[in-house]
Amino acid sequence: MSGASPANLGRPGGPAQRPRDEVRLARAALSRLVEPGDHTAAVLVGAVGPCRALAVMTGQDCLTGDEHQRAAAEAGSDETWTRRFAAGRRRWQTRAAQLDPAADLIAMHRMGGGLLIPEDDAWPRQLDDLGIERPFGLWYRGEVPPPEVGDTLAAVGSREATSYGRLVTERLIGQAAQAGLSIVSGGAYGIDGIAHRTALERGVGRPTTLAVLAGGLDRFYPSGHRQMLGQIAATGLLLSEMPPGASPTRHRFLHRNRLIAALAGAVVVLEARWRSGAQNTAHHALRIGREVGVVPGPITSPSSAGCHRLLLETPARLVMDTESVLDLVPGGRPVQGEPGLALMVPDGRRARDRAAVDVLDELDELESRVYEALAPRTHRCVDELSTAAGLPVPQLLTGLQRLARRGLAEQSDQRWRAVRPS
Amino acid sequence: MSGASPANLGRPGGPAQRPRDEVRLARAALSRLVEPGDHTAAVLVGAVGPCRALAVMTGQDCLTGDEHQRAAAEAGSDETWTRRFAAGRRRWQTRAAQLDPAADLIAMHRMGGGLLIPEDDAWPRQLDDLGIERPFGLWYRGEVPPPEVGDTLAAVGSREATSYGRLVTERLIGQAAQAGLSIVSGGAYGIDGIAHRTALERGVGRPTTLAVLAGGLDRFYPSGHRQMLGQIAATGLLLSEMPPGASPTRHRFLHRNRLIAALAGAVVVLEARWRSGAQNTAHHALRIGREVGVVPGPITSPSSAGCHRLLLETPARLVMDTESVLDLVPGGRPVQGEPGLALMVPDGRRARDRAAVDVLDELDELESRVYEALAPRTHRCVDELSTAAGLPVPQLLTGLQRLARRGLAEQSDQRWRAVRPS
């Protein structure tokens, strides 16, 4: 890791490190004290900074009048703030006794990780797009700094992937990973897991893949993905706003989705049911101005119903091949590897190329009318053809000669027949 | 048929019929003389009417100075018109000797049909939306007048229908036909044929289905659809702007598509390749302000690539169930038949209903956080739960009681556990 190293935590640091270490300890404590989505806590940290906020939230200290004013201005009114702050204090006190941020930092350090904070050079600046919803810090295991926003693509979808979902994820995400994009996902069963594994196998980005989990990084959830998540911790990057030991609740999953949306340059939804977490991620992304691409599927598949819903109800863009996926990422890089790689997706793009060489589609109106008047097996005379095509003889002859040059008409003894394109 | 009856043709008509019969004869002749898409001919008919236009185009008469002026005003300039008219004369003369409109009208009458013209009360007024591209007349076999625009839906798609294309066509078009809409299509193999047959079997509209052909109605093309087209002639409606004997050329297919688009209140594209006639029909429809619905499909299927292209490049709307199809037609009628019929499409709509009863999705933030803190098998005390949920005890108890009322939490000896929703 470049810049301030959380690996220093637990070792004697020079005086220069001291203030930053205090901030890191405070943010580590906040990550355990505060449940994601706690707007009051976020206002307080924004108004007075993490160290003062922690002292006030745990009851070690009180807000000064000036601090109270700043928070109240952010919250809208003095009365609103006073009421919210009192309610917050009651929430935060339930966990205040449990805090041991130094132990958490040491535990993560031993697992090859630490806590990234906004004060670090290595902090992924794209998370600032979340505004007040920016996490207090980002626990990690693996290789930091995280990739830049223009080098990342989030791939999300249903836990129950169909064979179609598997196929399109392996193809589209495989090629995006081969093109150098780091693939961000949520580590879940189904589409998430397929996306991570495809990136691990075929990716060339640094890292190939990032998994953003809803619980602490000391436990690999879901358990069936223990091996895969271990591999991501070793060669990729695991991230969470929750401290070690935190369990992955439904509530935390929904808030976790905003981190997937904000970390990546764009989000692709590969399969999603009518109500699904993948749609939640897509909405987070659209809210902060990220492009969202959606893969359509059969309308008979409930696993594509959420994709179609996004296409109907939001400005998400339909994607049908690797090129349209890469186009989503701002400053997206060109496809690396052998030329024609993008053509490996056997749908739109290839169909376009096939159609482009259909010589009959390239005929102009005159040529087309003359060609249609010709028969493939019978030679017909010019007068007959003139009537059939509804064209005077000079125009007809022009058309016949152009068709002959294209190899589509053949003359014999002043009579003409059509030649089928090869 | 109500209003002026083309059946009168070939019989002595009273003086009142005479002028209209002359117009009908002239329009019948024009339909053979002029190739669809001939802008110069359309300008001339618009400027001087069908009878004078025919006389001038066949060289029986010349344009008066006043007529020339009117046509030139329409064409843009005197010079442009003079040049175009001279070129047109050379085209029209190639077919002038072949005209026998009375014979054409009698032939169609014997086949149980005739020629509808804009001067008829039975003329489908929605064709006027085509402006200068309105056909000179509409040859028909079957039941006239054609249905109103609000009672019709066009169903178009690839000749090579996949099993998915067959399934969605049978479901969506079957239910639209059961809802009373007349189904318009092109009589071709693939989606067209499936749509027609589904409407013939299950439709309740008058007629159940209309086939708009690219060639004359004396020949059933393609030959494999002879029986089906015969059934449509007998119980539905066959239409074409081309006179009997005209062959269905590629050129005529493309112009035919504008008639499908204009006759119907909306167009649904069920499957389409990257380049396809169905897309051509969709573009015609969008150009004259008709709604276009598009069924998405797997991106791995070349038969859906054109559908996705329409969704990407045009204002066409994604449709995923019968309701969204019926919504396309202006003044579209409600679904008839037993309630819940619309739910027979096993995708979006049903998935929505299933999801709506997911009781966990209905929990508010407080209830959700408390529920997540509970374990399903272990009873936990209030202090433990307060810490796990990050909520003070009074709030926690409120949440627990609300969950208990919903049947999602169970108390035993001051300790609580979660109950899974049934």
PDB file of N, CA, C and O in Angstrom, chain A residues 245-293:
ATOM      1  N   GLY A 245     -16.096  -9.473  12.798  1.00  0.00           N
ATOM      2  CA  GLY A 245     -17.098  -9.994  13.717  1.00  0.00           C
ATOM      3  C   GLY A 245     -18.519  -9.600  13.386  1.00  0.00           C
ATOM      4  O   GLY A 245     -19.455 -10.236  13.863  1.00  0.00           O
ATOM      5  N   ALA A 246     -18.705  -8.553  12.579  1.00  0.00           N
ATOM      6  CA  ALA A 246     -20.069  -8.095  12.265  1.00  0.00           C
ATOM      7  C   ALA A 246     -20.763  -9.099  11.352  1.00  0.00           C
ATOM      8  O   ALA A 246     -20.164  -9.593  10.402  1.00  0.00           O
ATOM      9  N   SER A 247     -22.031  -9.382  11.652  1.00  0.00           N
ATOM     10  CA  SER A 247     -22.736 -10.371  10.828  1.00  0.00           C
ATOM     11  C   SER A 247     -23.416  -9.678   9.649  1.00  0.00           C
ATOM     12  O   SER A 247     -23.774  -8.503   9.722  1.00  0.00           O
ATOM     13  N   PRO A 248     -23.567 -10.397   8.550  1.00  0.00           N
ATOM     14  CA  PRO A 248     -24.129  -9.812   7.326  1.00  0.00           C
ATOM     15  C   PRO A 248     -25.655  -9.846   7.362  1.00  0.00           C
ATOM     16  O   PRO A 248     -26.271 -10.780   6.871  1.00  0.00           O
ATOM     17  N   THR A 249     -26.285  -8.823   7.921  1.00  0.00           N
ATOM     18  CA  THR A 249     -27.749  -8.806   8.003  1.00  0.00           C
ATOM     19  C   THR A 249     -28.338  -8.259   6.706  1.00  0.00           C
ATOM     20  O   THR A 249     -27.659  -7.619   5.902  1.00  0.00           O
ATOM     21  N   ARG A 250     -29.639  -8.492   6.547  1.00  0.00           N
ATOM     22  CA  ARG A 250     -30.372  -8.002   5.376  1.00  0.00           C
ATOM     23  C   ARG A 250     -30.211  -6.487   5.225  1.00  0.00           C
ATOM     24  O   ARG A 250     -29.984  -5.971   4.122  1.00  0.00           O
ATOM     25  N   HIS A 251     -30.353  -5.806   6.334  1.00  0.00           N
ATOM     26  CA  HIS A 251     -30.195  -4.357   6.365  1.00  0.00           C
ATOM     27  C   HIS A 251     -28.816  -3.934   5.840  1.00  0.00           C
ATOM     28  O   HIS A 251     -28.689  -2.978   5.061  1.00  0.00           O
ATOM     29  N   ARG A 252     -27.796  -4.646   6.278  1.00  0.00           N
ATOM     30  CA  ARG A 252     -26.440  -4.289   5.856  1.00  0.00           C
ATOM     31  C   ARG A 252     -26.200  -4.612   4.385  1.00  0.00           C
ATOM     32  O   ARG A 252     -25.427  -3.931   3.714  1.00  0.00           O
ATOM     33  N   PHE A 253     -26.858  -5.670   3.872  1.00  0.00           N
ATOM     34  CA  PHE A 253     -26.738  -5.981   2.448  1.00  0.00           C
ATOM     35  C   PHE A 253     -27.220  -4.814   1.598  1.00  0.00           C
ATOM     36  O   PHE A 253     -26.578  -4.431   0.618  1.00  0.00           O
ATOM     37  N   LEU A 254     -28.368  -4.250   1.985  1.00  0.00           N
ATOM     38  CA  LEU A 254     -28.934  -3.170   1.171  1.00  0.00           C
ATOM     39  C   LEU A 254     -28.025  -1.942   1.178  1.00  0.00           C
ATOM     40  O   LEU A 254     -27.853  -1.286   0.157  1.00  0.00           O
ATOM     41  N   HIS A 255     -27.422  -1.645   2.344  1.00  0.00           N
ATOM     42  CA  HIS A 255     -26.508  -0.495   2.394  1.00  0.00           C
ATOM     43  C   HIS A 255     -25.174  -0.818   1.715  1.00  0.00           C
ATOM     44  O   HIS A 255     -24.540   0.064   1.124  1.00  0.00           O
ATOM     45  N   ARG A 256     -24.761  -2.077   1.808  1.00  0.00           N
ATOM     46  CA  ARG A 256     -23.533  -2.507   1.141  1.00  0.00           C
ATOM     47  C   ARG A 256     -23.618  -2.223  -0.365  1.00  0.00           C
ATOM     48  O   ARG A 256     -22.624  -1.854  -1.004  1.00  0.00           O
ATOM     49  N   ASN A 257     -24.840  -2.384  -0.934  1.00  0.00           N
ATOM     50  CA  ASN A 257     -24.989  -2.215  -2.381  1.00  0.00           C
ATOM     51  C   ASN A 257     -24.562  -0.829  -2.857  1.00  0.00           C
ATOM     52  O   ASN A 257     -24.116  -0.668  -3.987  1.00  0.00           O
ATOM     53  N   ARG A 258     -24.696   0.205  -1.988  1.00  0.00           N
ATOM     54  CA  ARG A 258     -24.291   1.545  -2.428  1.00  0.00           C
ATOM     55  C   ARG A 258     -22.769   1.597  -2.633  1.00  0.00           C
ATOM     56  O   ARG A 258     -22.272   2.357  -3.460  1.00  0.00           O
ATOM     57  N   LEU A 259     -22.027   0.761  -1.874  1.00  0.00           N
ATOM     58  CA  LEU A 259     -20.566   0.756  -2.019  1.00  0.00           C
ATOM     59  C   LEU A 259     -20.158   0.110  -3.341  1.00  0.00           C
ATOM     60  O   LEU A 259     -19.234   0.571  -4.012  1.00  0.00           O
ATOM     61  N   ILE A 260     -20.846  -0.969  -3.727  1.00  0.00           N
ATOM     62  CA  ILE A 260     -20.564  -1.606  -5.024  1.00  0.00           C
ATOM     63  C   ILE A 260     -20.804  -0.589  -6.137  1.00  0.00           C
ATOM     64  O   ILE A 260     -19.991  -0.430  -7.048  1.00  0.00           O
ATOM     65  N   ALA A 261     -21.941   0.130  -6.033  1.00  0.00           N
ATOM     66  CA  ALA A 261     -22.293   1.105  -7.071  1.00  0.00           C
ATOM     67  C   ALA A 261     -21.270   2.235  -7.148  1.00  0.00           C
ATOM     68  O   ALA A 261     -20.903   2.674  -8.235  1.00  0.00           O
ATOM     69  N   ALA A 262     -20.787   2.681  -5.983  1.00  0.00           N
ATOM     70  CA  ALA A 262     -19.903   3.850  -5.970  1.00  0.00           C
ATOM     71  C   ALA A 262     -18.462   3.492  -6.316  1.00  0.00           C
ATOM     72  O   ALA A 262     -17.730   4.307  -6.876  1.00  0.00           O
ATOM     73  N   LEU A 263     -18.044   2.267  -5.993  1.00  0.00           N
ATOM     74  CA  LEU A 263     -16.656   1.879  -6.270  1.00  0.00           C
ATOM     75  C   LEU A 263     -16.393   1.727  -7.762  1.00  0.00           C
ATOM     76  O   LEU A 263     -15.284   1.966  -8.229  1.00  0.00           O
ATOM     77  N   ALA A 264     -17.417   1.310  -8.520  1.00  0.00           N
ATOM     78  CA  ALA A 264     -17.207   0.968  -9.926  1.00  0.00           C
ATOM     79  C   ALA A 264     -17.557   2.126 -10.852  1.00  0.00           C
ATOM     80  O   ALA A 264     -18.352   2.994 -10.513  1.00  0.00           O
ATOM     81  N   GLY A 265     -16.963   2.120 -12.031  1.00  0.00           N
ATOM     82  CA  GLY A 265     -17.241   3.141 -13.027  1.00  0.00           C
ATOM     83  C   GLY A 265     -18.605   2.968 -13.663  1.00  0.00           C
ATOM     84  O   GLY A 265     -19.184   3.911 -14.197  1.00  0.00           O
ATOM     85  N   ALA A 266     -19.134   1.748 -13.612  1.00  0.00           N
ATOM     86  CA  ALA A 266     -20.459   1.453 -14.166  1.00  0.00           C
ATOM     87  C   ALA A 266     -20.921   0.131 -13.574  1.00  0.00           C
ATOM     88  O   ALA A 266     -20.123  -0.630 -13.040  1.00  0.00           O
ATOM     89  N   VAL A 267     -22.221  -0.105 -13.662  1.00  0.00           N
ATOM     90  CA  VAL A 267     -22.809  -1.334 -13.129  1.00  0.00           C
ATOM     91  C   VAL A 267     -23.493  -2.081 -14.275  1.00  0.00           C
ATOM     92  O   VAL A 267     -24.218  -1.462 -15.059  1.00  0.00           O
ATOM     93  N   VAL A 268     -23.241  -3.382 -14.373  1.00  0.00           N
ATOM     94  CA  VAL A 268     -23.996  -4.213 -15.311  1.00  0.00           C
ATOM     95  C   VAL A 268     -24.860  -5.181 -14.521  1.00  0.00           C
ATOM     96  O   VAL A 268     -24.359  -5.897 -13.657  1.00  0.00           O
ATOM     97  N   VAL A 269     -26.158  -5.181 -14.826  1.00  0.00           N
ATOM     98  CA  VAL A 269     -27.088  -6.128 -14.204  1.00  0.00           C
ATOM     99  C   VAL A 269     -27.302  -7.276 -15.193  1.00  0.00           C
ATOM    100  O   VAL A 269     -27.783  -7.053 -16.306  1.00  0.00           O
ATOM    101  N   LEU A 270     -26.925  -8.484 -14.773  1.00  0.00           N
ATOM    102  CA  LEU A 270     -26.945  -9.608 -15.711  1.00  0.00           C
ATOM    103  C   LEU A 270     -28.228 -10.422 -15.631  1.00  0.00           C
ATOM    104  O   LEU A 270     -28.756 -10.856 -16.650  1.00  0.00           O
ATOM    105  N   GLU A 271     -28.701 -10.640 -14.444  1.00  0.00           N
ATOM    106  CA  GLU A 271     -30.023 -11.244 -14.239  1.00  0.00           C
ATOM    107  C   GLU A 271     -30.563 -10.671 -12.949  1.00  0.00           C
ATOM    108  O   GLU A 271     -29.811 -10.488 -11.987  1.00  0.00           O
ATOM    109  N   ALA A 272     -31.863 -10.395 -12.894  1.00  0.00           N
ATOM    110  CA  ALA A 272     -32.459  -9.870 -11.660  1.00  0.00           C
ATOM    111  C   ALA A 272     -33.937 -10.197 -11.664  1.00  0.00           C
ATOM    112  O   ALA A 272     -34.601 -10.074 -12.693  1.00  0.00           O
ATOM    113  N   ARG A 273     -34.449 -10.608 -10.532  1.00  0.00           N
ATOM    114  CA  ARG A 273     -35.875 -10.865 -10.396  1.00  0.00           C
ATOM    115  C   ARG A 273     -36.602  -9.539 -10.227  1.00  0.00           C
ATOM    116  O   ARG A 273     -35.983  -8.480 -10.103  1.00  0.00           O
ATOM    117  N   TRP A 274     -37.953  -9.597 -10.255  1.00  0.00           N
ATOM    118  CA  TRP A 274     -38.750  -8.362 -10.202  1.00  0.00           C
ATOM    119  C   TRP A 274     -38.370  -7.508  -9.004  1.00  0.00           C
ATOM    120  O   TRP A 274     -38.296  -6.288  -9.089  1.00  0.00           O
ATOM    121  N   ARG A 275     -38.158  -8.145  -7.839  1.00  0.00           N
ATOM    122  CA  ARG A 275     -37.579  -7.445  -6.687  1.00  0.00           C
ATOM    123  C   ARG A 275     -36.264  -8.098  -6.371  1.00  0.00           C
ATOM    124  O   ARG A 275     -36.204  -9.304  -6.153  1.00  0.00           O
ATOM    125  N   SER A 276     -35.193  -7.338  -6.329  1.00  0.00           N
ATOM    126  CA  SER A 276     -33.891  -7.962  -6.114  1.00  0.00           C
ATOM    127  C   SER A 276     -32.870  -6.951  -5.652  1.00  0.00           C
ATOM    128  O   SER A 276     -33.012  -5.741  -5.872  1.00  0.00           O
ATOM    129  N   GLY A 277     -31.854  -7.446  -4.988  1.00  0.00           N
ATOM    130  CA  GLY A 277     -30.758  -6.598  -4.548  1.00  0.00           C
ATOM    131  C   GLY A 277     -30.016  -5.965  -5.713  1.00  0.00           C
ATOM    132  O   GLY A 277     -29.510  -4.845  -5.601  1.00  0.00           O
ATOM    133  N   ALA A 278     -29.978  -6.685  -6.835  1.00  0.00           N
ATOM    134  CA  ALA A 278     -29.272  -6.151  -8.002  1.00  0.00           C
ATOM    135  C   ALA A 278     -29.936  -4.859  -8.468  1.00  0.00           C
ATOM    136  O   ALA A 278     -29.262  -3.902  -8.872  1.00  0.00           O
ATOM    137  N   GLN A 279     -31.267  -4.840  -8.385  1.00  0.00           N
ATOM    138  CA  GLN A 279     -31.960  -3.606  -8.759  1.00  0.00           C
ATOM    139  C   GLN A 279     -31.657  -2.492  -7.788  1.00  0.00           C
ATOM    140  O   GLN A 279     -31.536  -1.328  -8.166  1.00  0.00           O
ATOM    141  N   ASN A 280     -31.545  -2.854  -6.514  1.00  0.00           N
ATOM    142  CA  ASN A 280     -31.187  -1.878  -5.492  1.00  0.00           C
ATOM    143  C   ASN A 280     -29.821  -1.261  -5.815  1.00  0.00           C
ATOM    144  O   ASN A 280     -29.639  -0.036  -5.777  1.00  0.00           O
ATOM    145  N   THR A 281     -28.870  -2.088  -6.196  1.00  0.00           N
ATOM    146  CA  THR A 281     -27.542  -1.596  -6.586  1.00  0.00           C
ATOM    147  C   THR A 281     -27.654  -0.665  -7.794  1.00  0.00           C
ATOM    148  O   THR A 281     -27.019   0.391  -7.844  1.00  0.00           O
ATOM    149  N   ALA A 282     -28.475  -1.061  -8.764  1.00  0.00           N
ATOM    150  CA  ALA A 282     -28.644  -0.235  -9.960  1.00  0.00           C
ATOM    151  C   ALA A 282     -29.207   1.138  -9.597  1.00  0.00           C
ATOM    152  O   ALA A 282     -28.756   2.160 -10.124  1.00  0.00           O
ATOM    153  N   HIS A 283     -30.179   1.162  -8.690  1.00  0.00           N
ATOM    154  CA  HIS A 283     -30.761   2.449  -8.293  1.00  0.00           C
ATOM    155  C   HIS A 283     -29.731   3.328  -7.569  1.00  0.00           C
ATOM    156  O   HIS A 283     -29.670   4.524  -7.800  1.00  0.00           O
ATOM    157  N   HIS A 284     -28.926   2.706  -6.686  1.00  0.00           N
ATOM    158  CA  HIS A 284     -27.844   3.464  -6.045  1.00  0.00           C
ATOM    159  C   HIS A 284     -26.932   4.084  -7.116  1.00  0.00           C
ATOM    160  O   HIS A 284     -26.543   5.248  -7.029  1.00  0.00           O
ATOM    161  N   ALA A 285     -26.589   3.293  -8.116  1.00  0.00           N
ATOM    162  CA  ALA A 285     -25.669   3.760  -9.156  1.00  0.00           C
ATOM    163  C   ALA A 285     -26.274   4.931  -9.930  1.00  0.00           C
ATOM    164  O   ALA A 285     -25.613   5.956 -10.155  1.00  0.00           O
ATOM    165  N   LEU A 286     -27.537   4.792 -10.326  1.00  0.00           N
ATOM    166  CA  LEU A 286     -28.180   5.857 -11.100  1.00  0.00           C
ATOM    167  C   LEU A 286     -28.263   7.137 -10.270  1.00  0.00           C
ATOM    168  O   LEU A 286     -28.111   8.241 -10.799  1.00  0.00           O
ATOM    169  N   ARG A 287     -28.496   6.986  -8.960  1.00  0.00           N
ATOM    170  CA  ARG A 287     -28.644   8.139  -8.085  1.00  0.00           C
ATOM    171  C   ARG A 287     -27.357   8.968  -8.017  1.00  0.00           C
ATOM    172  O   ARG A 287     -27.403  10.179  -7.859  1.00  0.00           O
ATOM    173  N   ILE A 288     -26.195   8.306  -8.149  1.00  0.00           N
ATOM    174  CA  ILE A 288     -24.937   9.062  -8.091  1.00  0.00           C
ATOM    175  C   ILE A 288     -24.325   9.236  -9.477  1.00  0.00           C
ATOM    176  O   ILE A 288     -23.150   9.572  -9.609  1.00  0.00           O
ATOM    177  N   GLY A 289     -25.136   8.996 -10.517  1.00  0.00           N
ATOM    178  CA  GLY A 289     -24.695   9.332 -11.871  1.00  0.00           C
ATOM    179  C   GLY A 289     -23.824   8.296 -12.556  1.00  0.00           C
ATOM    180  O   GLY A 289     -23.181   8.598 -13.563  1.00  0.00           O
ATOM    181  N   ARG A 290     -23.794   7.066 -12.021  1.00  0.00           N
ATOM    182  CA  ARG A 290     -23.062   6.009 -12.715  1.00  0.00           C
ATOM    183  C   ARG A 290     -23.941   5.426 -13.823  1.00  0.00           C
ATOM    184  O   ARG A 290     -25.152   5.307 -13.659  1.00  0.00           O
ATOM    185  N   GLU A 291     -23.321   5.018 -14.925  1.00  0.00           N
ATOM    186  CA  GLU A 291     -24.059   4.336 -15.975  1.00  0.00           C
ATOM    187  C   GLU A 291     -24.445   2.940 -15.498  1.00  0.00           C
ATOM    188  O   GLU A 291     -23.646   2.261 -14.843  1.00  0.00           O
ATOM    189  N   VAL A 292     -25.644   2.522 -15.848  1.00  0.00           N
ATOM    190  CA  VAL A 292     -26.089   1.165 -15.550  1.00  0.00           C
ATOM    191  C   VAL A 292     -26.446   0.472 -16.858  1.00  0.00           C
ATOM    192  O   VAL A 292     -27.218   1.009 -17.654  1.00  0.00           O
ATOM    193  N   GLY A 293     -25.851  -0.666 -17.097  1.00  0.00           N
ATOM    194  CA  GLY A 293     -26.176  -1.483 -18.264  1.00  0.00           C
ATOM    195  C   GLY A 293     -26.998  -2.677 -17.820  1.00  0.00           C
ATOM    196  O   GLY A 293     -26.772  -3.217 -16.736  1.00  0.00           O
TER     197      GLY A 293
END
